PDB file of C-alpha atoms in Angstrom:
ATOM      1  CA  UNK A 249      92.866  67.525 122.692  1.00 47.00           C
ATOM      2  CA  UNK A 250      92.330  68.832 119.193  1.00 64.00           C
ATOM      3  CA  UNK A 251      93.661  66.553 116.447  1.00 73.00           C
ATOM      4  CA  UNK A 252      93.904  69.378 113.910  1.00 76.00           C
ATOM      5  CA  UNK A 253      97.613  70.018 114.488  1.00 78.00           C
ATOM      6  CA  UNK A 254      98.598  66.441 113.701  1.00 81.00           C
ATOM      7  CA  UNK A 255      96.326  66.352 110.640  1.00 81.00           C
ATOM      8  CA  UNK A 256      97.766  69.562 109.186  1.00 82.00           C
ATOM      9  CA  UNK A 257     101.311  68.349 109.930  1.00 85.00           C
ATOM     10  CA  UNK A 258     100.652  65.144 107.966  1.00 85.00           C
ATOM     11  CA  UNK A 259      99.129  67.100 105.075  1.00 85.00           C
ATOM     12  CA  UNK A 260     102.267  69.243 104.913  1.00 85.00           C
ATOM     13  CA  UNK A 261     104.424  66.092 104.764  1.00 87.00           C
ATOM     14  CA  UNK A 262     102.337  64.718 101.912  1.00 86.00           C
ATOM     15  CA  UNK A 263     102.674  67.976  99.967  1.00 82.00           C
ATOM     16  CA  UNK A 264     106.428  68.006 100.502  1.00 83.00           C
ATOM     17  CA  UNK A 265     106.823  64.447  99.178  1.00 85.00           C
ATOM     18  CA  UNK A 266     104.281  64.928  96.338  1.00 83.00           C
ATOM     19  CA  UNK A 267     102.306  61.819  97.259  1.00 86.00           C
ATOM     20  CA  UNK A 268      98.611  61.095  96.911  1.00 89.00           C
ATOM     21  CA  UNK A 269      96.515  62.264  99.868  1.00 89.00           C
ATOM     22  CA  UNK A 270      93.469  60.257 100.982  1.00 90.00           C
ATOM     23  CA  UNK A 271      91.561  61.492 104.030  1.00 87.00           C
ATOM     24  CA  UNK A 272      88.792  59.723 105.930  1.00 89.00           C
ATOM     25  CA  UNK A 273      86.369  61.918 107.874  1.00 84.00           C
ATOM     26  CA  UNK A 274      84.015  60.661 110.550  1.00 82.00           C
ATOM     27  CA  UNK A 275      83.319  63.116 113.352  1.00 77.00           C
ATOM     28  CA  UNK A 276      80.444  64.933 114.976  1.00 71.00           C
ATOM     29  CA  UNK A 277      82.415  68.178 115.056  1.00 70.00           C
ATOM     30  CA  UNK A 278      84.356  70.049 117.698  1.00 69.00           C
ATOM     31  CA  UNK A 279      83.562  69.903 121.379  1.00 72.00           C
ATOM     32  CA  UNK A 280      82.721  73.125 123.152  1.00 74.00           C
ATOM     33  CA  UNK A 281      85.675  72.532 125.513  1.00 74.00           C
ATOM     34  CA  UNK A 282      88.115  72.906 122.613  1.00 72.00           C
ATOM     35  CA  UNK A 283      86.974  76.470 121.974  1.00 73.00           C
ATOM     36  CA  UNK A 284      88.986  78.596 119.569  1.00 78.00           C
ATOM     37  CA  UNK A 285      91.804  76.030 119.389  1.00 76.00           C
ATOM     38  CA  UNK A 286      89.543  73.875 117.248  1.00 76.00           C
ATOM     39  CA  UNK A 287      88.693  76.778 114.926  1.00 80.00           C
ATOM     40  CA  UNK A 288      92.363  77.666 114.519  1.00 83.00           C
ATOM     41  CA  UNK A 289      93.135  74.023 113.780  1.00 81.00           C
ATOM     42  CA  UNK A 290      90.436  73.900 111.128  1.00 83.00           C
ATOM     43  CA  UNK A 291      91.927  77.011 109.537  1.00 86.00           C
ATOM     44  CA  UNK A 292      95.338  75.280 109.407  1.00 87.00           C
ATOM     45  CA  UNK A 293      93.815  72.250 107.686  1.00 85.00           C
ATOM     46  CA  UNK A 294      91.994  74.480 105.181  1.00 88.00           C
ATOM     47  CA  UNK A 295      95.249  76.298 104.422  1.00 89.00           C
ATOM     48  CA  UNK A 296      96.967  72.958 103.792  1.00 87.00           C
ATOM     49  CA  UNK A 297      94.144  71.984 101.416  1.00 88.00           C
ATOM     50  CA  UNK A 298      94.579  75.233  99.513  1.00 90.00           C
ATOM     51  CA  UNK A 299      98.373  74.874  99.375  1.00 89.00           C
ATOM     52  CA  UNK A 300      98.056  71.292  98.104  1.00 88.00           C
ATOM     53  CA  UNK A 301      95.518  72.226  95.436  1.00 89.00           C
ATOM     54  CA  UNK A 302      97.056  71.684  92.012  1.00 88.00           C
ATOM     55  CA  UNK A 303     100.177  70.133  93.548  1.00 88.00           C
ATOM     56  CA  UNK A 304      98.923  66.721  94.672  1.00 90.00           C
ATOM     57  CA  UNK A 305      95.779  64.689  94.143  1.00 93.00           C
ATOM     58  CA  UNK A 306      93.477  64.930  97.166  1.00 93.00           C
ATOM     59  CA  UNK A 307      90.742  62.356  97.763  1.00 94.00           C
ATOM     60  CA  UNK A 308      88.308  62.552 100.684  1.00 92.00           C
ATOM     61  CA  UNK A 309      86.017  59.863 102.051  1.00 93.00           C
ATOM     62  CA  UNK A 310      83.220  61.080 104.329  1.00 90.00           C
ATOM     63  CA  UNK A 311      82.084  58.166 106.481  1.00 88.00           C
ATOM     64  CA  UNK A 312      78.968  58.646 108.537  1.00 83.00           C
ATOM     65  CA  UNK A 313      77.632  61.847 110.053  1.00 82.00           C
ATOM     66  CA  UNK A 314      80.097  64.726 109.920  1.00 81.00           C
ATOM     67  CA  UNK A 315      79.885  68.341 111.044  1.00 79.00           C
ATOM     68  CA  UNK A 316      82.038  71.442 111.100  1.00 75.00           C
ATOM     69  CA  UNK A 317      85.514  71.336 109.579  1.00 74.00           C
ATOM     70  CA  UNK A 318      85.107  67.683 108.686  1.00 78.00           C
ATOM     71  CA  UNK A 319      82.514  68.803 106.152  1.00 83.00           C
ATOM     72  CA  UNK A 320      84.283  71.827 104.679  1.00 85.00           C
ATOM     73  CA  UNK A 321      87.715  70.277 104.175  1.00 86.00           C
ATOM     74  CA  UNK A 322      86.520  67.460 101.855  1.00 88.00           C
ATOM     75  CA  UNK A 323      84.687  70.048  99.767  1.00 89.00           C
ATOM     76  CA  UNK A 324      88.076  71.581  98.878  1.00 89.00           C
ATOM     77  CA  UNK A 325      89.638  68.328  97.656  1.00 91.00           C
ATOM     78  CA  UNK A 326      89.679  66.929  94.117  1.00 93.00           C
ATOM     79  CA  UNK A 327      87.326  64.006  94.765  1.00 95.00           C
ATOM     80  CA  UNK A 328      84.874  63.417  97.600  1.00 93.00           C
ATOM     81  CA  UNK A 329      83.113  60.132  98.292  1.00 94.00           C
ATOM     82  CA  UNK A 330      80.291  59.793 100.781  1.00 90.00           C
ATOM     83  CA  UNK A 331      79.846  56.388 102.408  1.00 86.00           C
TER      84      UNK A 331
END
């Protein structure tokens, strides 16, 4: 199951409460079985990043090898750290 829906839901909660958002990314990307659901989920996360831009502080920590949406989403945050 794609985790994108729960991630975007949490990002929306953080924007609504105006809290700091820290995300940790460590994934090898989407599985082929997820198909277009994964791409749609990534688009939802990107939209949340854009909506939160200028509203809350976004910090991303990239831990280990990452691919796909896990790479693009941290690039849209205020600070990105690679561990």
